[in-house]
Coordinates of C-alpha atoms and ligand atoms in Angstrom, one line a residue:
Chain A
X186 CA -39.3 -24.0 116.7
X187 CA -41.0 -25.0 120.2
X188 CA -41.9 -28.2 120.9
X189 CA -43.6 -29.4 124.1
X190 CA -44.0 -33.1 125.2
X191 CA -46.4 -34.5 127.8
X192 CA -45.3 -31.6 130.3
X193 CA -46.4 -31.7 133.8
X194 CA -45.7 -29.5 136.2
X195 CA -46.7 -30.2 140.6
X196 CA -46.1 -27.4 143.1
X197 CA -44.3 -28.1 146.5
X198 CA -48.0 -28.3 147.9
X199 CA -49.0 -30.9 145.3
X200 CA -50.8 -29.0 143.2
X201 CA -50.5 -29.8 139.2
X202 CA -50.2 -26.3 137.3
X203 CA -50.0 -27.9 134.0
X204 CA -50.5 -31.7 132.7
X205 CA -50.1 -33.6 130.0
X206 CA -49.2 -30.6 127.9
X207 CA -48.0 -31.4 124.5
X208 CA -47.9 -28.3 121.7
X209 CA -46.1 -27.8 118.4
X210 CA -45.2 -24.1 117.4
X211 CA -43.6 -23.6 114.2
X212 CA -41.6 -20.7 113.5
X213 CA -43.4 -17.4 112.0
X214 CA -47.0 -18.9 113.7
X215 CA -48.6 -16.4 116.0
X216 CA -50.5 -18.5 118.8
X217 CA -52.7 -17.0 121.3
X218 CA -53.5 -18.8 125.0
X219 CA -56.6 -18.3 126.5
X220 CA -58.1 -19.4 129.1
X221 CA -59.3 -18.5 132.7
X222 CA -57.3 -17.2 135.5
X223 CA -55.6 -19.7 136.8
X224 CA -55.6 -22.0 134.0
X225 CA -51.6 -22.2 133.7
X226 CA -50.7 -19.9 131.1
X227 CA -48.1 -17.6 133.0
X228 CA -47.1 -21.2 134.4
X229 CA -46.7 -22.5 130.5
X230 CA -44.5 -19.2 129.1
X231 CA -42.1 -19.3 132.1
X232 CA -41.3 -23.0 131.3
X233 CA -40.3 -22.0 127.8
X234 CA -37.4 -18.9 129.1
X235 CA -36.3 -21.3 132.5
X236 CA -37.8 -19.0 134.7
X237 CA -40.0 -22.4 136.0
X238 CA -38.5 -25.9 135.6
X239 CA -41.0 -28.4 134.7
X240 CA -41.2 -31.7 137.0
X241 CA -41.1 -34.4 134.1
X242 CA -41.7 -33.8 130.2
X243 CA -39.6 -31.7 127.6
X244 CA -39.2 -28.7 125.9
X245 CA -37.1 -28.2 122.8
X246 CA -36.3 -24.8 121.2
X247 CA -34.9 -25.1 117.9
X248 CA -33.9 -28.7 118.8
X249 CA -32.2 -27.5 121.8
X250 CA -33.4 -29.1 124.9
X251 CA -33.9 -27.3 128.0
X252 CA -33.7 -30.5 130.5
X253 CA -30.2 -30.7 129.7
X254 CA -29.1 -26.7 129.5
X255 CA -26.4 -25.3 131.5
X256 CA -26.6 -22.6 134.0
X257 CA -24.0 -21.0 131.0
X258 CA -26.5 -21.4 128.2
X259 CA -29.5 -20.1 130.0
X260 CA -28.7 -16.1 129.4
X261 CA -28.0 -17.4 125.7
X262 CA -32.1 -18.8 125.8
X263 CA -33.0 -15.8 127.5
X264 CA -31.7 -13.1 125.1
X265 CA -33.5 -15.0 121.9
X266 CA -37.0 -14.9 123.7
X267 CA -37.8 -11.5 124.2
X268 CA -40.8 -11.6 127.2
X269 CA -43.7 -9.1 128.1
X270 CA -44.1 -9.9 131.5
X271 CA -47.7 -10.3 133.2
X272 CA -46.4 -8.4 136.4
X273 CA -43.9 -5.8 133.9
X274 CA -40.7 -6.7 135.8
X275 CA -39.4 -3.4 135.6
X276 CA -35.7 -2.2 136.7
X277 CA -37.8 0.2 139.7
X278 CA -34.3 2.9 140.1
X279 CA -33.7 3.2 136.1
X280 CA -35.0 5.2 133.8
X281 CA -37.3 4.4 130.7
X282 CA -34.5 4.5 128.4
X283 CA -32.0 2.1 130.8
X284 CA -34.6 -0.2 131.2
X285 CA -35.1 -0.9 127.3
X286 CA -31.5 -0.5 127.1
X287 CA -30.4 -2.8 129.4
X288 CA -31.4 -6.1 126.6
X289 CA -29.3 -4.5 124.7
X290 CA -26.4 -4.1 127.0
X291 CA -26.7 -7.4 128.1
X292 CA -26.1 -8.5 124.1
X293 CA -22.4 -5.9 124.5
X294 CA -24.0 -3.7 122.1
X295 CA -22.0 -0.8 120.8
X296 CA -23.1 2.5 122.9
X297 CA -24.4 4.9 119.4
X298 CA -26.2 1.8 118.6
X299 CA -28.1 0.8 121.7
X300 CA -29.1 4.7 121.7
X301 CA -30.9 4.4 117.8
X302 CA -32.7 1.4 118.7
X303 CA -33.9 2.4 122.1
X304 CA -35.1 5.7 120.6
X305 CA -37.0 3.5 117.6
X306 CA -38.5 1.2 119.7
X307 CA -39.5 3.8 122.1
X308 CA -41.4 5.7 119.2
X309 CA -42.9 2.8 118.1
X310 CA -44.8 2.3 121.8
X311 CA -45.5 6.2 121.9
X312 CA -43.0 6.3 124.9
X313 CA -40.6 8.6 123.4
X314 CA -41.2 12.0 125.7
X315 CA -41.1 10.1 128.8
X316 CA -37.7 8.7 128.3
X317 CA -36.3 9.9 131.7
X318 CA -39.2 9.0 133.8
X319 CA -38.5 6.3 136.4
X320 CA -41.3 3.5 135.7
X321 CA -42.9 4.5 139.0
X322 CA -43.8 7.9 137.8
X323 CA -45.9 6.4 134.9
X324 CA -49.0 5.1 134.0
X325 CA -49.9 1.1 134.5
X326 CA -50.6 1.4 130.5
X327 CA -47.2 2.9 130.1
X328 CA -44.9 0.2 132.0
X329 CA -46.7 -2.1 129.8
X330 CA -45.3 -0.7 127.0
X331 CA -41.8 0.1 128.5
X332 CA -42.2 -3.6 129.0
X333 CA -42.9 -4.5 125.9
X334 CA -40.6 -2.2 124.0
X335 CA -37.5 -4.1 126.0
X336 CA -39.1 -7.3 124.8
X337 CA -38.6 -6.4 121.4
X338 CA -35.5 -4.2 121.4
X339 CA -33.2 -6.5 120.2
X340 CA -35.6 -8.7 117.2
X341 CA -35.5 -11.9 119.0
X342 CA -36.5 -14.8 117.6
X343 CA -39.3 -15.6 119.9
X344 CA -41.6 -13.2 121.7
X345 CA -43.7 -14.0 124.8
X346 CA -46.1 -11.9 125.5
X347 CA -48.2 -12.7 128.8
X348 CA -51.7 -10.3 129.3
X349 CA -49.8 -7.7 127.2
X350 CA -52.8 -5.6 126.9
X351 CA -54.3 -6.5 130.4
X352 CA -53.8 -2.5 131.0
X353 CA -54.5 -0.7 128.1
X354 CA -57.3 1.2 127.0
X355 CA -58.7 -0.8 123.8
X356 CA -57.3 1.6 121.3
X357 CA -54.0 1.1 123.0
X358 CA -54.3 -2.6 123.0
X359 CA -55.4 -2.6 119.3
X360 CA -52.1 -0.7 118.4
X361 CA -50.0 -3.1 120.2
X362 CA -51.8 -6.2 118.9
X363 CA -51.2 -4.9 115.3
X364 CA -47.2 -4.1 116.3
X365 CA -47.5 -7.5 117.6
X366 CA -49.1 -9.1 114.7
X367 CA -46.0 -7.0 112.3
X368 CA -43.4 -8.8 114.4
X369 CA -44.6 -12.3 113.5
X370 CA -44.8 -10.9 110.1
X371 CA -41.2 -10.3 110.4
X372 CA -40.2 -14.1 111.1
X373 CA -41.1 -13.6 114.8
X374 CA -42.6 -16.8 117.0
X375 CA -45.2 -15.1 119.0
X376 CA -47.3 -16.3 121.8
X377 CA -49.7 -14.6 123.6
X378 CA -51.6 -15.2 126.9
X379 CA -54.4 -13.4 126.5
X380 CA -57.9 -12.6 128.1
X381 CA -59.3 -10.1 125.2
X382 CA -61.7 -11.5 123.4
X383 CA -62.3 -8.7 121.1
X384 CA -58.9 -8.9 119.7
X385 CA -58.6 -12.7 119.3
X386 CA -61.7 -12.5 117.5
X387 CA -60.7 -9.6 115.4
X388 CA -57.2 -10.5 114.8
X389 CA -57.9 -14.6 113.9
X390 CA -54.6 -16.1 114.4
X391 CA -54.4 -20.1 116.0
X392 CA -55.8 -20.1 119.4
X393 CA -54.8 -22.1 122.3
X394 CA -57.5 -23.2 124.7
X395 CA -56.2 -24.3 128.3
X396 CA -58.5 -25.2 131.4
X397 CA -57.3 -26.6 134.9
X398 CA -53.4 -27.0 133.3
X399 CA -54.5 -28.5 130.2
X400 CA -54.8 -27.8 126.6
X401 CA -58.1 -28.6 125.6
X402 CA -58.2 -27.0 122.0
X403 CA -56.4 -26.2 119.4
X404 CA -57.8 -24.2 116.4
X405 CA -56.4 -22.3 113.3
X406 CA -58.0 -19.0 112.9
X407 CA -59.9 -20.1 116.1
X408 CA -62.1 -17.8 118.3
X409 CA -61.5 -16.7 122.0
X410 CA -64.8 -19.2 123.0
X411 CA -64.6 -21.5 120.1
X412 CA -66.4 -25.0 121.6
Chain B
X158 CA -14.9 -5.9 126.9
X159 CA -13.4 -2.2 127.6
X160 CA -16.9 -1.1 126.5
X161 CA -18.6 -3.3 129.4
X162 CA -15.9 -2.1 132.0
X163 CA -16.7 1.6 131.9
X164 CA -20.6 0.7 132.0
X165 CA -20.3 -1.8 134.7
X166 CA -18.3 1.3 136.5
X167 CA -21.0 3.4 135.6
X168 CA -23.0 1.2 137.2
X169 CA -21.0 0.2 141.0
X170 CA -21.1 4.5 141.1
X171 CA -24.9 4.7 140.7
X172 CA -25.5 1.3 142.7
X173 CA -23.6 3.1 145.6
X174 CA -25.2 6.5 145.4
X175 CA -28.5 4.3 145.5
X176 CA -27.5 2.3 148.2
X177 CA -26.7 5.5 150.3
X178 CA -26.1 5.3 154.3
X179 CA -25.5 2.0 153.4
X180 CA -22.4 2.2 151.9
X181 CA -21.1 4.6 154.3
X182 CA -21.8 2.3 157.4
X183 CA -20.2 -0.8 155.3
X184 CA -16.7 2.0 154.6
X185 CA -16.7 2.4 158.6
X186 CA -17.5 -1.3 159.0
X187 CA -14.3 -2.4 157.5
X188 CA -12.3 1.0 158.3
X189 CA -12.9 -0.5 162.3
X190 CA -12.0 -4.0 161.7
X191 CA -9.0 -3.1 159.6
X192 CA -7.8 -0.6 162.4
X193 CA -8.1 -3.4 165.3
X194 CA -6.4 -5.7 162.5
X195 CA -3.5 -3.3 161.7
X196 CA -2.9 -2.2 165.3
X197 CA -2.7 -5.8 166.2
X198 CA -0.1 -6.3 163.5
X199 CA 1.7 -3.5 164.7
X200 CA 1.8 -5.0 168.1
X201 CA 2.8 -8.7 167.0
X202 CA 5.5 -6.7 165.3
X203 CA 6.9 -4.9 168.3
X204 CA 6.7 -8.4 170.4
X205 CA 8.6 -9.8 168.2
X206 CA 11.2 -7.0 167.8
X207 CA 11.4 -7.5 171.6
X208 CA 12.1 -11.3 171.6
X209 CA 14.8 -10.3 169.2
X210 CA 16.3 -7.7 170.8
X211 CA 16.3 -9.2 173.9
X212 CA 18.0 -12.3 172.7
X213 CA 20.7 -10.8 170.4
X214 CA 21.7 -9.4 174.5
X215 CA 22.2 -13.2 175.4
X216 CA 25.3 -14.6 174.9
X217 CA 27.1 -17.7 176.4
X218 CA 30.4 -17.1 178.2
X219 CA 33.0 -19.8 177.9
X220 CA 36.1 -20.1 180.0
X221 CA 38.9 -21.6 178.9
X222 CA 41.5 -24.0 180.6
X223 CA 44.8 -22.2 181.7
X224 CA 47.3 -24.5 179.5
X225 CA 46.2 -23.7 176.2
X226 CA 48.4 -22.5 173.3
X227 CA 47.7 -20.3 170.5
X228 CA 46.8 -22.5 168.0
X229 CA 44.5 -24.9 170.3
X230 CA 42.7 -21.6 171.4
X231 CA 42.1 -20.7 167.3
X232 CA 41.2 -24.0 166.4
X233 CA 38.6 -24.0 168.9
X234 CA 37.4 -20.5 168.5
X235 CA 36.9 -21.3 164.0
X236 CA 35.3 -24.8 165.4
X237 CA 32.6 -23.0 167.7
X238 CA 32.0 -20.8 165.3
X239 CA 31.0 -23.1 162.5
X240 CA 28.6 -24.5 164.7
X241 CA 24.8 -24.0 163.8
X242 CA 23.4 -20.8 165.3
X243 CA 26.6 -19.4 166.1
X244 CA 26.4 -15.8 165.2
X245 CA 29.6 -14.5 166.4
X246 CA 32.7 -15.9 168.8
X247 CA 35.0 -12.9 170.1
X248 CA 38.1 -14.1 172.3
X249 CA 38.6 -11.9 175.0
X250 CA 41.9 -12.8 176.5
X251 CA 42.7 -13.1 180.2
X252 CA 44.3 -9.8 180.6
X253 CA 41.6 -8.0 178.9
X254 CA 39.1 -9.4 180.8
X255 CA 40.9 -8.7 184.1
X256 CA 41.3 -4.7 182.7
X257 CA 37.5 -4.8 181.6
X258 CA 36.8 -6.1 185.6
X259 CA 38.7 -3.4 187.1
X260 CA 37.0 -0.8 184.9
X261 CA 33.7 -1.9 186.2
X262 CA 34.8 -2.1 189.9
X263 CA 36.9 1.1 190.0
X264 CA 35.9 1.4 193.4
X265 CA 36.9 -1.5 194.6
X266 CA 41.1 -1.6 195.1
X267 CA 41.4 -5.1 194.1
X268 CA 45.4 -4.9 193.8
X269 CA 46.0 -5.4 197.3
X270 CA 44.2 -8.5 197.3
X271 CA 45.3 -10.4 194.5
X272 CA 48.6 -10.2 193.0
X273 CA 48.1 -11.9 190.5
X274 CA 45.1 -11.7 187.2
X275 CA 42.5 -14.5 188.6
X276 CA 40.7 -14.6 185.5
X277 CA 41.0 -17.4 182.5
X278 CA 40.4 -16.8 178.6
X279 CA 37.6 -16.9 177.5
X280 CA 35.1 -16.9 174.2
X281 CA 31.6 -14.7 174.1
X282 CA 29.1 -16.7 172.1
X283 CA 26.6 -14.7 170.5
X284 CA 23.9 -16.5 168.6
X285 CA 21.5 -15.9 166.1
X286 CA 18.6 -17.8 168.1
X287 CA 18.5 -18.1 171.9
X288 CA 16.3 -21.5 172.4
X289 CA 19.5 -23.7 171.7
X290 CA 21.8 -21.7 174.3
X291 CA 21.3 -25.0 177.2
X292 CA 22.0 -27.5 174.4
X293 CA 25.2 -25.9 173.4
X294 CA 26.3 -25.1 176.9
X295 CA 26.2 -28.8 177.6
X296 CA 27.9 -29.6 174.4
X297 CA 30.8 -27.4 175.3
X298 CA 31.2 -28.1 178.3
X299 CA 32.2 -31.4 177.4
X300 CA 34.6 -29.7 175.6
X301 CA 38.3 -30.9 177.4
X302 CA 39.4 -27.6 176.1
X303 CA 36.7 -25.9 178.6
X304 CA 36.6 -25.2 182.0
X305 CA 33.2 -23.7 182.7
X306 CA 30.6 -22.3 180.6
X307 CA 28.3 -19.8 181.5
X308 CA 24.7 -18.2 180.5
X309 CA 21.9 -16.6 182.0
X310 CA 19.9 -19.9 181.6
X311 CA 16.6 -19.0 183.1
X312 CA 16.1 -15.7 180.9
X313 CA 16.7 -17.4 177.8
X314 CA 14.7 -20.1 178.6
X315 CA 11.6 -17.0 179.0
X316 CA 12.8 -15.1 176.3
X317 CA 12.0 -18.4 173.9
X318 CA 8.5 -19.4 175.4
X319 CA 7.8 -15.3 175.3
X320 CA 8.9 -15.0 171.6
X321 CA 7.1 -18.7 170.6
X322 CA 3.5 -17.5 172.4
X323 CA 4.1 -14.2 170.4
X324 CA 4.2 -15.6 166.9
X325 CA 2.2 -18.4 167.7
X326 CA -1.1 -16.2 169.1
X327 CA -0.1 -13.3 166.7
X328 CA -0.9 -15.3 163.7
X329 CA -3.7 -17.0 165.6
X330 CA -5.4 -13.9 165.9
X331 CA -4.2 -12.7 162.7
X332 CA -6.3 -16.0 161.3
X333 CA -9.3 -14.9 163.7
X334 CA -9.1 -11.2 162.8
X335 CA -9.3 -12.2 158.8
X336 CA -12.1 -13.9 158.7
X337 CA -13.9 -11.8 161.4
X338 CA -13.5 -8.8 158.8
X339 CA -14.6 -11.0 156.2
X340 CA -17.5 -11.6 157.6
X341 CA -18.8 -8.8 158.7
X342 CA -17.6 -7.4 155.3
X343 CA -19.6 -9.5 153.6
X344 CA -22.8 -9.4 156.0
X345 CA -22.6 -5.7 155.4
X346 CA -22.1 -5.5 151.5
X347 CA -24.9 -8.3 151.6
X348 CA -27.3 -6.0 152.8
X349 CA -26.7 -3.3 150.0
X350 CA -27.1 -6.8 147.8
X351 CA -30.5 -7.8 149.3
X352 CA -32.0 -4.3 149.1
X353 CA -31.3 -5.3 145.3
X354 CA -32.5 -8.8 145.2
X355 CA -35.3 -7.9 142.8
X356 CA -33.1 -6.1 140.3
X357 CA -30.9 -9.1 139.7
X358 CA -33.4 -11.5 139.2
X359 CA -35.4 -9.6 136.4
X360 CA -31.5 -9.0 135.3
X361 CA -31.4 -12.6 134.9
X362 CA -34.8 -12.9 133.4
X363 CA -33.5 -10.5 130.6
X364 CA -30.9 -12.3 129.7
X365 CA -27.9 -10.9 131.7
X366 CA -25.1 -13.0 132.5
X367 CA -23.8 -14.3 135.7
X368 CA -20.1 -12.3 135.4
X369 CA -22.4 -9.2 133.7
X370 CA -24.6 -9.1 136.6
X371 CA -21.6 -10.0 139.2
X372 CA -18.9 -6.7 137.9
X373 CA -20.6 -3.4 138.9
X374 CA -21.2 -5.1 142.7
X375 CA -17.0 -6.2 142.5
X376 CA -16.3 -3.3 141.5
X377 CA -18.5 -1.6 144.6
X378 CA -16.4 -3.8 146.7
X379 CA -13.5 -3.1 145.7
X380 CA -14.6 1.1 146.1
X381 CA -15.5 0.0 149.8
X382 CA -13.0 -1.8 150.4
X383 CA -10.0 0.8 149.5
X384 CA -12.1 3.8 150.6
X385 CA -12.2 1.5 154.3
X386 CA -8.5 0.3 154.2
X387 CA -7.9 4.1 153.4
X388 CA -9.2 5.4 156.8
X389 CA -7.6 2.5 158.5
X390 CA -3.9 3.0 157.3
X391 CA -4.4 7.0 158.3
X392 CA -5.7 6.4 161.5
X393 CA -3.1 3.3 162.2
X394 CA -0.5 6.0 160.9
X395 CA -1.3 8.2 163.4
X396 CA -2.2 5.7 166.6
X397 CA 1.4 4.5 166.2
X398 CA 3.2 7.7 166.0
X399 CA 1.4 8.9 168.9
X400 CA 1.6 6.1 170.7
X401 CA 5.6 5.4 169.8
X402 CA 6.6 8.8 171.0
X403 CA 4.4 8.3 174.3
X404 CA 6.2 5.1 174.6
X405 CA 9.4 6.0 174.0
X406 CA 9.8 8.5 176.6
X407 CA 7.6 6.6 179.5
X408 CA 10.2 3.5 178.8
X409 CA 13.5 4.4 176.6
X410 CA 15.3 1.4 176.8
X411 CA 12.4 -0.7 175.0
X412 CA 12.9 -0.6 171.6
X413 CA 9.8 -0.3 169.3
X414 CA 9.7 -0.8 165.7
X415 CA 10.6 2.2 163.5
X416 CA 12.1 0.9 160.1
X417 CA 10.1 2.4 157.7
X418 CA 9.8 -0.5 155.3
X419 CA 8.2 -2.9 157.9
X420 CA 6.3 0.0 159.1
X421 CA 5.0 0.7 155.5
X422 CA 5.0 -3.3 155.1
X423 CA 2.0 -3.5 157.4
X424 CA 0.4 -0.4 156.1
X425 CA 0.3 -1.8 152.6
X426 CA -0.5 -5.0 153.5
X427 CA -4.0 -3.8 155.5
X428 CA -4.7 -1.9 152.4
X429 CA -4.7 -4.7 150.7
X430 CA -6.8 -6.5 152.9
X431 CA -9.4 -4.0 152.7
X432 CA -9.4 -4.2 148.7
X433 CA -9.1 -8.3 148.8
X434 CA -12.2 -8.3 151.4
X435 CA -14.4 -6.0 149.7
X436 CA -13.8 -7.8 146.7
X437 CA -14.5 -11.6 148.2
X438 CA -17.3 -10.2 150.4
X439 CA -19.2 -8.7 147.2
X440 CA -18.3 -11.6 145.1
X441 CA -19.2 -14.0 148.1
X442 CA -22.9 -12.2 148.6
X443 CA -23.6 -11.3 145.3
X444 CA -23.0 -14.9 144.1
X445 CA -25.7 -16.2 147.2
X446 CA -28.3 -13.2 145.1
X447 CA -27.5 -15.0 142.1
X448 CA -28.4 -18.9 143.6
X449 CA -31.6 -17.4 144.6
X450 CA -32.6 -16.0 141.6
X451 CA -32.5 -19.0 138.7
Ligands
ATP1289 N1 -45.6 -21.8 143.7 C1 -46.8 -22.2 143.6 N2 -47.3 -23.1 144.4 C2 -48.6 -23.6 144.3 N3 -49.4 -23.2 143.3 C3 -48.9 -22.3 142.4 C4 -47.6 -21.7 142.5 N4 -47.4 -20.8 141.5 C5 -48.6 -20.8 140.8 N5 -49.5 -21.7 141.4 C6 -50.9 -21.9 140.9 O1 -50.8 -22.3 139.5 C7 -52.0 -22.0 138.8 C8 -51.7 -21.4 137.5 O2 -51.2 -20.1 137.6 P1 -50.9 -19.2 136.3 O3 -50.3 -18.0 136.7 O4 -50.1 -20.0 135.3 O5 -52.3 -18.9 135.7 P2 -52.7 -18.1 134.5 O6 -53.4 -18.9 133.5 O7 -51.6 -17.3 134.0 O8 -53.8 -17.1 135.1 P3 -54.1 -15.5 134.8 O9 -54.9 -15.5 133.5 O10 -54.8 -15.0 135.9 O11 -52.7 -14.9 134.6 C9 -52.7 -21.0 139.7 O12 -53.9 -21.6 140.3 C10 -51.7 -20.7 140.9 O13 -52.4 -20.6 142.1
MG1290 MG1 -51.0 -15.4 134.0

């Protein structure tokens, strides 16, 4: 499903984000990162939806590989990786319901049918009765979810999911760890950069380890500080 | 596809009710530059209609030998008149000629003086363009046929550098005007762009294509762009028929333009300068907001 080969990425100022990252994710695994802040996580998911272009090494999803796409085919990669964004990336001037909406009218989804799925969805993250709200008139907690309902709005294969609990309260985050863990169950690839250690530990799925832009372990059913 | 249109209508309205002021000061933006654009055309117009007039006036007078029969004189009149540029050749016989004189110089008592008509035959050459009247006045003339030939050499000569700078700095400035609007067009639909950097890059993050991104700010254009051109052709409209009548009663015998198909000509054609500009200067900045953002 992914598959990373001895990627490397060097900022303008010369400083190497990631190196000599090479990972494996088959489809239906559920695989969290962790690491410390500034490891190279966020710097690791954007590589895999174009929003960063490595400097040398490759990345293949579904055999496709991203060194040669077209600036055509990259909305095609886009809409089959549904992300939760670290920072949100919310539409500031639209409402609740357009922002969750707007995946779906990007896919030229019928009108009735982009309504019944942003409602579901919506339910599902306990956003329902703030539909109208604009995202500034919420919660932290809540654009997270607004978030991560449009990441999963349209069942993509592939769901990113960077710091998606970073903040929720922890009965929030254990909600939306279990929707996330359903997902996968659903044929879903999910990854998740993550700095909750109660929830790795509690929900054992493979774990990730990166330090200083390198993958330095890799365990099924691992735990968040697994040596 | 009919579906997408109505949202990415949906859409240019609420991006322009967003962008405010904005769009307001880009409206007057192009409303300005299309006035000074259309009242320029208006102007090359009316130059040009000048140089015309002016030289359909010209004509070349040729005077013909006294011995000539009837047949020589046709001959010669079908042969000049087959000649390029050669509108029109009227004959105006010696005796006509000599009645038309004494109409004009009623005053004078000529009769007493001159027994006898002292004028030839002659041929009135109009022609269709006025730069070639010295060549052909130095063709005829070698005519044997010919006795003089006439013109009023150093007006046409004016009348053709006059009606040459006219078209030549009219579509100059024409050119300059264009791409002057365009770019101010473009700087100010560029700022209602920027203030919306943000939105299209996490649009392209979600998956939104270049075109579905790209429509709803067209469409904007287009809006300004016709709502500008709009004001323009009103306030053109009503410059010029102000300005005509004022005109035409300081100096009458100047004619201005008044046919109503030129007139609406011009008045269609800034309007669709407005809708082509706001068009290529959303395209043009929207497309730089789209470079940034892969
Ligand atoms: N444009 C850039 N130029 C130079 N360095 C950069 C640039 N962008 C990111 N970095 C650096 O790359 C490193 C990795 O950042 P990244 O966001 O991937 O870390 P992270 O593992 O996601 O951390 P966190 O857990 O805090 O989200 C950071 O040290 C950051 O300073
Ligand atoms: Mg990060």
């Amino acid at each position: 499903m992914i598959r990373i080969k001895n990627l490397k990425k060097v900022h303008a100022n010369g400083f190497i984000a990631l190196d000599e990252i090479n990972l494996h994710v088959e489809k239906d695994e559920f695989v969290y990162l962790v690491g410390p802040s500034g490891a190279g996580k966020s710097t690791l998911l954007n590589m895999l939806f174009r929003a960063d272009i490595p400097t040398t090494g490759e990345i293949y999803i579904n055999n496709f590989s991203l060194n040669n796409i077209t600036i055509r085919q990259i909305p095609l990669l886009r809409r089959s990786i549904g992300v939760i964004f670290q920072d949100y990336k919310l539409l500031p001037r639209r409402t609740v319901y357009e922002n969750v909406a707007f995946a779906l009218r990007v896919l030229h989804v019928e009108r009735a049918h982009i309504k019944r799925q942003v409602t579901q969805v919506l339910e599902l993250v306990g956003l329902q009765q703030k539909m109208n709200h604009l995202p500034s008139q919420l919660s932290g907690g809540e654009q997270q979810r607004i978030c991560i309902a449009r990441a999963i709005v349209n069942n993509p294969p592939i769901l990113l999911a960077d710091e998606p609990t970073g903040s929720l309260d922890p009965d929030t985050s254990w909600e939306i760890m279990q929707l996330l863990s359903k997902i996968n169950s659903r044929q879903t690839t999910v990854i998740v950069a993550t700095h909750n250690k109660a929830i790795v530990d509690d929900i054992r799925k493979r774990v990730v380890g990166m330090e200083k832009g390198r993958i330095v372990r890799d365990r099924q059913l691992g735990m968040y500080d697994d040596v | 596809m009919f579906r997408d249109f109505l949202f990415f209508i949906s859409e240019a309205c609420i991006g322009m009710r967003r962008s405010g002021i904005m769009i307001f000061i880009s409206i007057a933006t192009i409303a300005v530059s299309l006035i000074v654009f259309g009242i320029f055309l208006l102007i090359t117009v009316n130059m040009n209609n000048l140089a015309d007039f002016i030289s359909s006036k010209l004509e070349l007078r040729v005077f013909l030998k006294h011995n000539l029969s009837t047949e020589e004189l046709q001959i010669l009149q079908r042969r000049i008149a087959t000649m390029t540029d050669v509108k029109q050749v009227v004959y105006i016989d010696h005796e006509t000629a000599w009645k038309q004189f004494q109409d004009n110089f009623k005053t004078m008592d000529l009769s007493d003086l001159l027994e006898q008509n002292p004028l030839p035959d002659s041929f009135r050459i109009y022609l269709e363009k006025n730069d070639q009247i010295p060549v052909l006045a130095r063709y005829l003339r070698s005519f044997p046929e010919v006795e003089e030939v006439s013109y009023q050499g150093a007006i046409a000569h004016r009348i053709e550098l006059f009606s040459k700078f006219t078209r030549v700095a009219g579509l100059t400035l024409v050119i300059l005007l264009t791409i002057a609007t365009l770019l101010i067009t473009v700087n100010t639909i560029r700022l209602t762009v920027i203030a919306r950097q943000n939105e299209i890059t996490i649009m392209h993050l979600v998956g939104a294509t270049h075109t579905f991104i790209q429509w709803p700010f067209i469409i904007e254009g287009l809006i300004i762009g016709i709502s500008g051109a709009s004001i323009a052709v009103i306030v053109i409209k009503f410059f010029y028929l102000f300005f005509s009548i004022r005109f035409q009663t300081a100096i009458p015998y100047v004619p201005l333009v008044f046919d109503s198909l030129t007139l609406n000509l011009i008045y269609g054609f800034v309007a669709l300068m407005g809708a082509c500009l706001g068009v290529l200067g959303a395209y043009i900045s929207v497309s730089k907001s789209l470079k940034a953002s892969i």
